[in-house]
PDB file of C-alpha atoms in Angstrom:
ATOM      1  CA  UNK A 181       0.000   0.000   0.000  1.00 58.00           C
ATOM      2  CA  UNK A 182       1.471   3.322  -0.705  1.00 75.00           C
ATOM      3  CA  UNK A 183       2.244   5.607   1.664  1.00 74.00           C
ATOM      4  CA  UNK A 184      -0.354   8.167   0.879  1.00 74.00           C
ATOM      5  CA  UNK A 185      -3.322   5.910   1.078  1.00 77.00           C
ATOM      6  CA  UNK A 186      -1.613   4.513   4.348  1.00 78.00           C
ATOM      7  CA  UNK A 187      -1.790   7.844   5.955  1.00 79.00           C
ATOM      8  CA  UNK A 188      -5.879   7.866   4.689  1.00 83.00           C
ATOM      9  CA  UNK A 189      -6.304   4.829   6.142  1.00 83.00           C
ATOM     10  CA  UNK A 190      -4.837   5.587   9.658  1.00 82.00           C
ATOM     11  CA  UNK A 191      -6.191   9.104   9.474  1.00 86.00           C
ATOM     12  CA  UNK A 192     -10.084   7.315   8.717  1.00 89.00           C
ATOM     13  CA  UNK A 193      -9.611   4.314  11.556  1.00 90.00           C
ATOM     14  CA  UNK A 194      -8.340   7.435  14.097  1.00 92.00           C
ATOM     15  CA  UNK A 195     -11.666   9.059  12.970  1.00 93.00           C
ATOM     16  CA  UNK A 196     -13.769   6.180  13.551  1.00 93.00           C
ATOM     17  CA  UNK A 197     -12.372   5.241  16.677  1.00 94.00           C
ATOM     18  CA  UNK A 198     -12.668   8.651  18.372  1.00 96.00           C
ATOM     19  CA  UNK A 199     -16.571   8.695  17.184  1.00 96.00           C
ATOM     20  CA  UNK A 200     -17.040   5.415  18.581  1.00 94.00           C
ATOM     21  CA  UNK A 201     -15.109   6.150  21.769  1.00 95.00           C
ATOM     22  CA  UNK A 202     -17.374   9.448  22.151  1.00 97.00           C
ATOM     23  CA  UNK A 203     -20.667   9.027  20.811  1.00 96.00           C
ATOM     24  CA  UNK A 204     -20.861   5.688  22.356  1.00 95.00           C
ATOM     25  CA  UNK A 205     -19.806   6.107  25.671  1.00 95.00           C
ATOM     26  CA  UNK A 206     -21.400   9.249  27.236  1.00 94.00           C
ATOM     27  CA  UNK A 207     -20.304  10.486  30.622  1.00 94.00           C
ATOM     28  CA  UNK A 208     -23.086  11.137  33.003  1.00 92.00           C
ATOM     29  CA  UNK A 209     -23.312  15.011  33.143  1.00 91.00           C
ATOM     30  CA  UNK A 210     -22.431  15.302  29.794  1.00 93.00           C
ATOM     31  CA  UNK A 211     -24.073  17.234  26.914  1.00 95.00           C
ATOM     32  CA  UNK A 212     -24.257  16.453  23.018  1.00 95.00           C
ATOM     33  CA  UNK A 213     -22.456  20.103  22.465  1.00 96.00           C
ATOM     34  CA  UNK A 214     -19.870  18.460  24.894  1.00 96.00           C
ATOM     35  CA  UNK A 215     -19.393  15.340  23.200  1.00 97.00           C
ATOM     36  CA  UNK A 216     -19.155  17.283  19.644  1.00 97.00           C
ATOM     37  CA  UNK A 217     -16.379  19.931  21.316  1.00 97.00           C
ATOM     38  CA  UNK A 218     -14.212  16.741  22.053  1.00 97.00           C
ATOM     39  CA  UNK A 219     -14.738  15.445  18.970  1.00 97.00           C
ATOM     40  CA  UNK A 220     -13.100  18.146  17.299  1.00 96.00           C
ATOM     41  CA  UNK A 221     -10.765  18.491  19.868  1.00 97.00           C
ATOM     42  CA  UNK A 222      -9.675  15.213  19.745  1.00 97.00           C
ATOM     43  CA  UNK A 223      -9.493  15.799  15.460  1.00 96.00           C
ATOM     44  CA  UNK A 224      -6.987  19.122  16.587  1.00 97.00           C
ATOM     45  CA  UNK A 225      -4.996  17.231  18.581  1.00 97.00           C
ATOM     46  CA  UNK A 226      -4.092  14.292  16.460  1.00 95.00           C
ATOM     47  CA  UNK A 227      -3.248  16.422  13.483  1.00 94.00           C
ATOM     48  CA  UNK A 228      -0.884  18.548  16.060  1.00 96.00           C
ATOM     49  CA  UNK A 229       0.893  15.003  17.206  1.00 95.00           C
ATOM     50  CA  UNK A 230       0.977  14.349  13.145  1.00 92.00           C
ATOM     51  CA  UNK A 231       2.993  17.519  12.864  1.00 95.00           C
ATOM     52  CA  UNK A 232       4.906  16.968  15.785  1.00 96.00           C
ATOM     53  CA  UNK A 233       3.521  20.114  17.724  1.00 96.00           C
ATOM     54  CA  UNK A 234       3.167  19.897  21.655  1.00 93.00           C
ATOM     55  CA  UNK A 235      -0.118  19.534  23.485  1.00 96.00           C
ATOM     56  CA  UNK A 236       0.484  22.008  26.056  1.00 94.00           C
ATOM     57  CA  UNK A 237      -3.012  24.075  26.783  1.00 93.00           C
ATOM     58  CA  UNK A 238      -0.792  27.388  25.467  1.00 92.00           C
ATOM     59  CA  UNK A 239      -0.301  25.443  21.804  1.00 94.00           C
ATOM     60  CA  UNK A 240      -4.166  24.279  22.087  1.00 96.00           C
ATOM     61  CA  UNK A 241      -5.504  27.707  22.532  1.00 96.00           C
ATOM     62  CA  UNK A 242      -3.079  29.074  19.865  1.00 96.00           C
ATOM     63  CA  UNK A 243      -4.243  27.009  17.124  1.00 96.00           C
ATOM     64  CA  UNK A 244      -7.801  26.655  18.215  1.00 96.00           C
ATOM     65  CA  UNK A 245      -8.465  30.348  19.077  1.00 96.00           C
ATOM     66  CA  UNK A 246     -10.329  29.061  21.945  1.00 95.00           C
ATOM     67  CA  UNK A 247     -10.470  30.973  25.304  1.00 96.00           C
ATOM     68  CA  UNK A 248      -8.029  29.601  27.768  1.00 95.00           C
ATOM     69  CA  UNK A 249     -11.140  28.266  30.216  1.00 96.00           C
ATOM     70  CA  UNK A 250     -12.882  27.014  26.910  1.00 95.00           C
ATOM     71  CA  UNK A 251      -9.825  24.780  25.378  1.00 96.00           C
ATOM     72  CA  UNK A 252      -9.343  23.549  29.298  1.00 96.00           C
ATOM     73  CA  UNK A 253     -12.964  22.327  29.625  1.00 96.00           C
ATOM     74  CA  UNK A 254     -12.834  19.991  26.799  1.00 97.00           C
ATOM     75  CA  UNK A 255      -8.969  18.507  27.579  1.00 97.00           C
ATOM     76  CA  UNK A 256     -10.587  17.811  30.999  1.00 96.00           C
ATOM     77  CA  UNK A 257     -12.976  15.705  29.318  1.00 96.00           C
ATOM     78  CA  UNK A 258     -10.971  14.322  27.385  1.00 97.00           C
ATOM     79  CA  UNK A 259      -8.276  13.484  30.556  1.00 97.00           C
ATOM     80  CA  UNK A 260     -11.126  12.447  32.281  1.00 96.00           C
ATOM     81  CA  UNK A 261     -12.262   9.949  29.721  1.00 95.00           C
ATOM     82  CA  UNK A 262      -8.933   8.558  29.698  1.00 96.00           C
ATOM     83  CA  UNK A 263      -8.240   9.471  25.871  1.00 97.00           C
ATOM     84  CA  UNK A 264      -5.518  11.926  27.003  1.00 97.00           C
ATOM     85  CA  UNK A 265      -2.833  11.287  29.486  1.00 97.00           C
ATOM     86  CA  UNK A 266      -1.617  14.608  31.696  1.00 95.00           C
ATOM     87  CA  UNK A 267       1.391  15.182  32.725  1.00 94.00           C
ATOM     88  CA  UNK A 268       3.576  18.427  34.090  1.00 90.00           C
ATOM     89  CA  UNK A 269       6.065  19.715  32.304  1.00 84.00           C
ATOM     90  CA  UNK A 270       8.303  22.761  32.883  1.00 78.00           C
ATOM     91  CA  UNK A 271       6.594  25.995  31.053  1.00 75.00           C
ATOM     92  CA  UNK A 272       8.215  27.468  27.858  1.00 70.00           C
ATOM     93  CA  UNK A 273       9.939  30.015  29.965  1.00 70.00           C
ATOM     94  CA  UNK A 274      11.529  27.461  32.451  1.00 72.00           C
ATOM     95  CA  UNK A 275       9.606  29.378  35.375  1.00 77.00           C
ATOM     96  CA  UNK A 276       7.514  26.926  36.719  1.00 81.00           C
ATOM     97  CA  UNK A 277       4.837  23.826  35.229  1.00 83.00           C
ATOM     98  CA  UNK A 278       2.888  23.659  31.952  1.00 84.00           C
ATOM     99  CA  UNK A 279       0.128  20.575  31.636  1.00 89.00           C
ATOM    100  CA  UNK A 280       0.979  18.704  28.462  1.00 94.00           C
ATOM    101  CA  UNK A 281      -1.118  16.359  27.005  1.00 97.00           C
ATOM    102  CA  UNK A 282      -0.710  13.521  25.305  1.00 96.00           C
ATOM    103  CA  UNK A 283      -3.161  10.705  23.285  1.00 96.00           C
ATOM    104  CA  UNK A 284      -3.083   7.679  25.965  1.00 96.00           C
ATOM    105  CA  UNK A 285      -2.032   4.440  25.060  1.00 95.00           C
ATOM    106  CA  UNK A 286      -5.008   2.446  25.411  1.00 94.00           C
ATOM    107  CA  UNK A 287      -5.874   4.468  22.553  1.00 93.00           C
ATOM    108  CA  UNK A 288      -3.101   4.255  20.580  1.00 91.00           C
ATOM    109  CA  UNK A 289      -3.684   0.494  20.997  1.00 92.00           C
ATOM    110  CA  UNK A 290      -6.737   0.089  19.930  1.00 89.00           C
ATOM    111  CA  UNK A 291      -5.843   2.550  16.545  1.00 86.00           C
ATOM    112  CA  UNK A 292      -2.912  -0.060  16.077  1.00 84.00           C
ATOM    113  CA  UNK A 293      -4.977  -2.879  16.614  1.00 77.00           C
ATOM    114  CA  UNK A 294      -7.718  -1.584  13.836  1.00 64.00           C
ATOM    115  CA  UNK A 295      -5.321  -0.444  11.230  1.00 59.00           C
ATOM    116  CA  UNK A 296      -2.843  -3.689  10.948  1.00 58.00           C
ATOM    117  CA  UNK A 297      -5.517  -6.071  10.141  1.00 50.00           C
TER     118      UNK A 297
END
């Protein structure tokens, strides 16, 4: 398979499996705007792993042009849905912590799983 039509494939199964993941599996609480917003999110952040960018809430914001509080609602979704791993990272300016984010194994695993058979 080339490498083009590779990259389609992954880029459809990482599509699939986040609307699955989502739409399928509603946290209590939870709205249908909600569970759109972290669809898209999710859609951001994968292309900014593709291009190698960091998922710090600073880079988020920047690229989504969402407010600060807005971006941070849906990554705490997200964290708290397990699709995103947290961690703390020094900041940009070396002057204390940053949250960066990550896409958690278990999902990675289960895109893996779906795209080598």
């Amino acid at each position: 398979m080339t490498r083009a039509l590779k990259r389609q494939w992954h880029n459809l199964a990482f599509s699939g499996l986040i609307l699955h993941e989502i739409l399928d599996h509603p946290l209590e609480d939870e709205t249908p705007q909600a569970r759109l917003k972290q669809i898209g999110m999710m859609t951001i952040l994968y292309t900014m792993t593709q291009a190698h960018q960091k998922l710090t809430l600073s880079n988020i914001v920047e690229v989504t042009e969402l407010t600060r509080s807005g971006a941070k609602e849906t990554v705490d979704l997200l964290v708290r849905r397990g699709m995103l791993k947290e961690t703390m990272v020094t900041n940009s300016m070396g002057r204390g912590t940053a949250r960066q984010f990550e896409i958690s194994e278990e999902i990675r695993q289960k895109l893996s799983a779906f795209t080598s058979t």
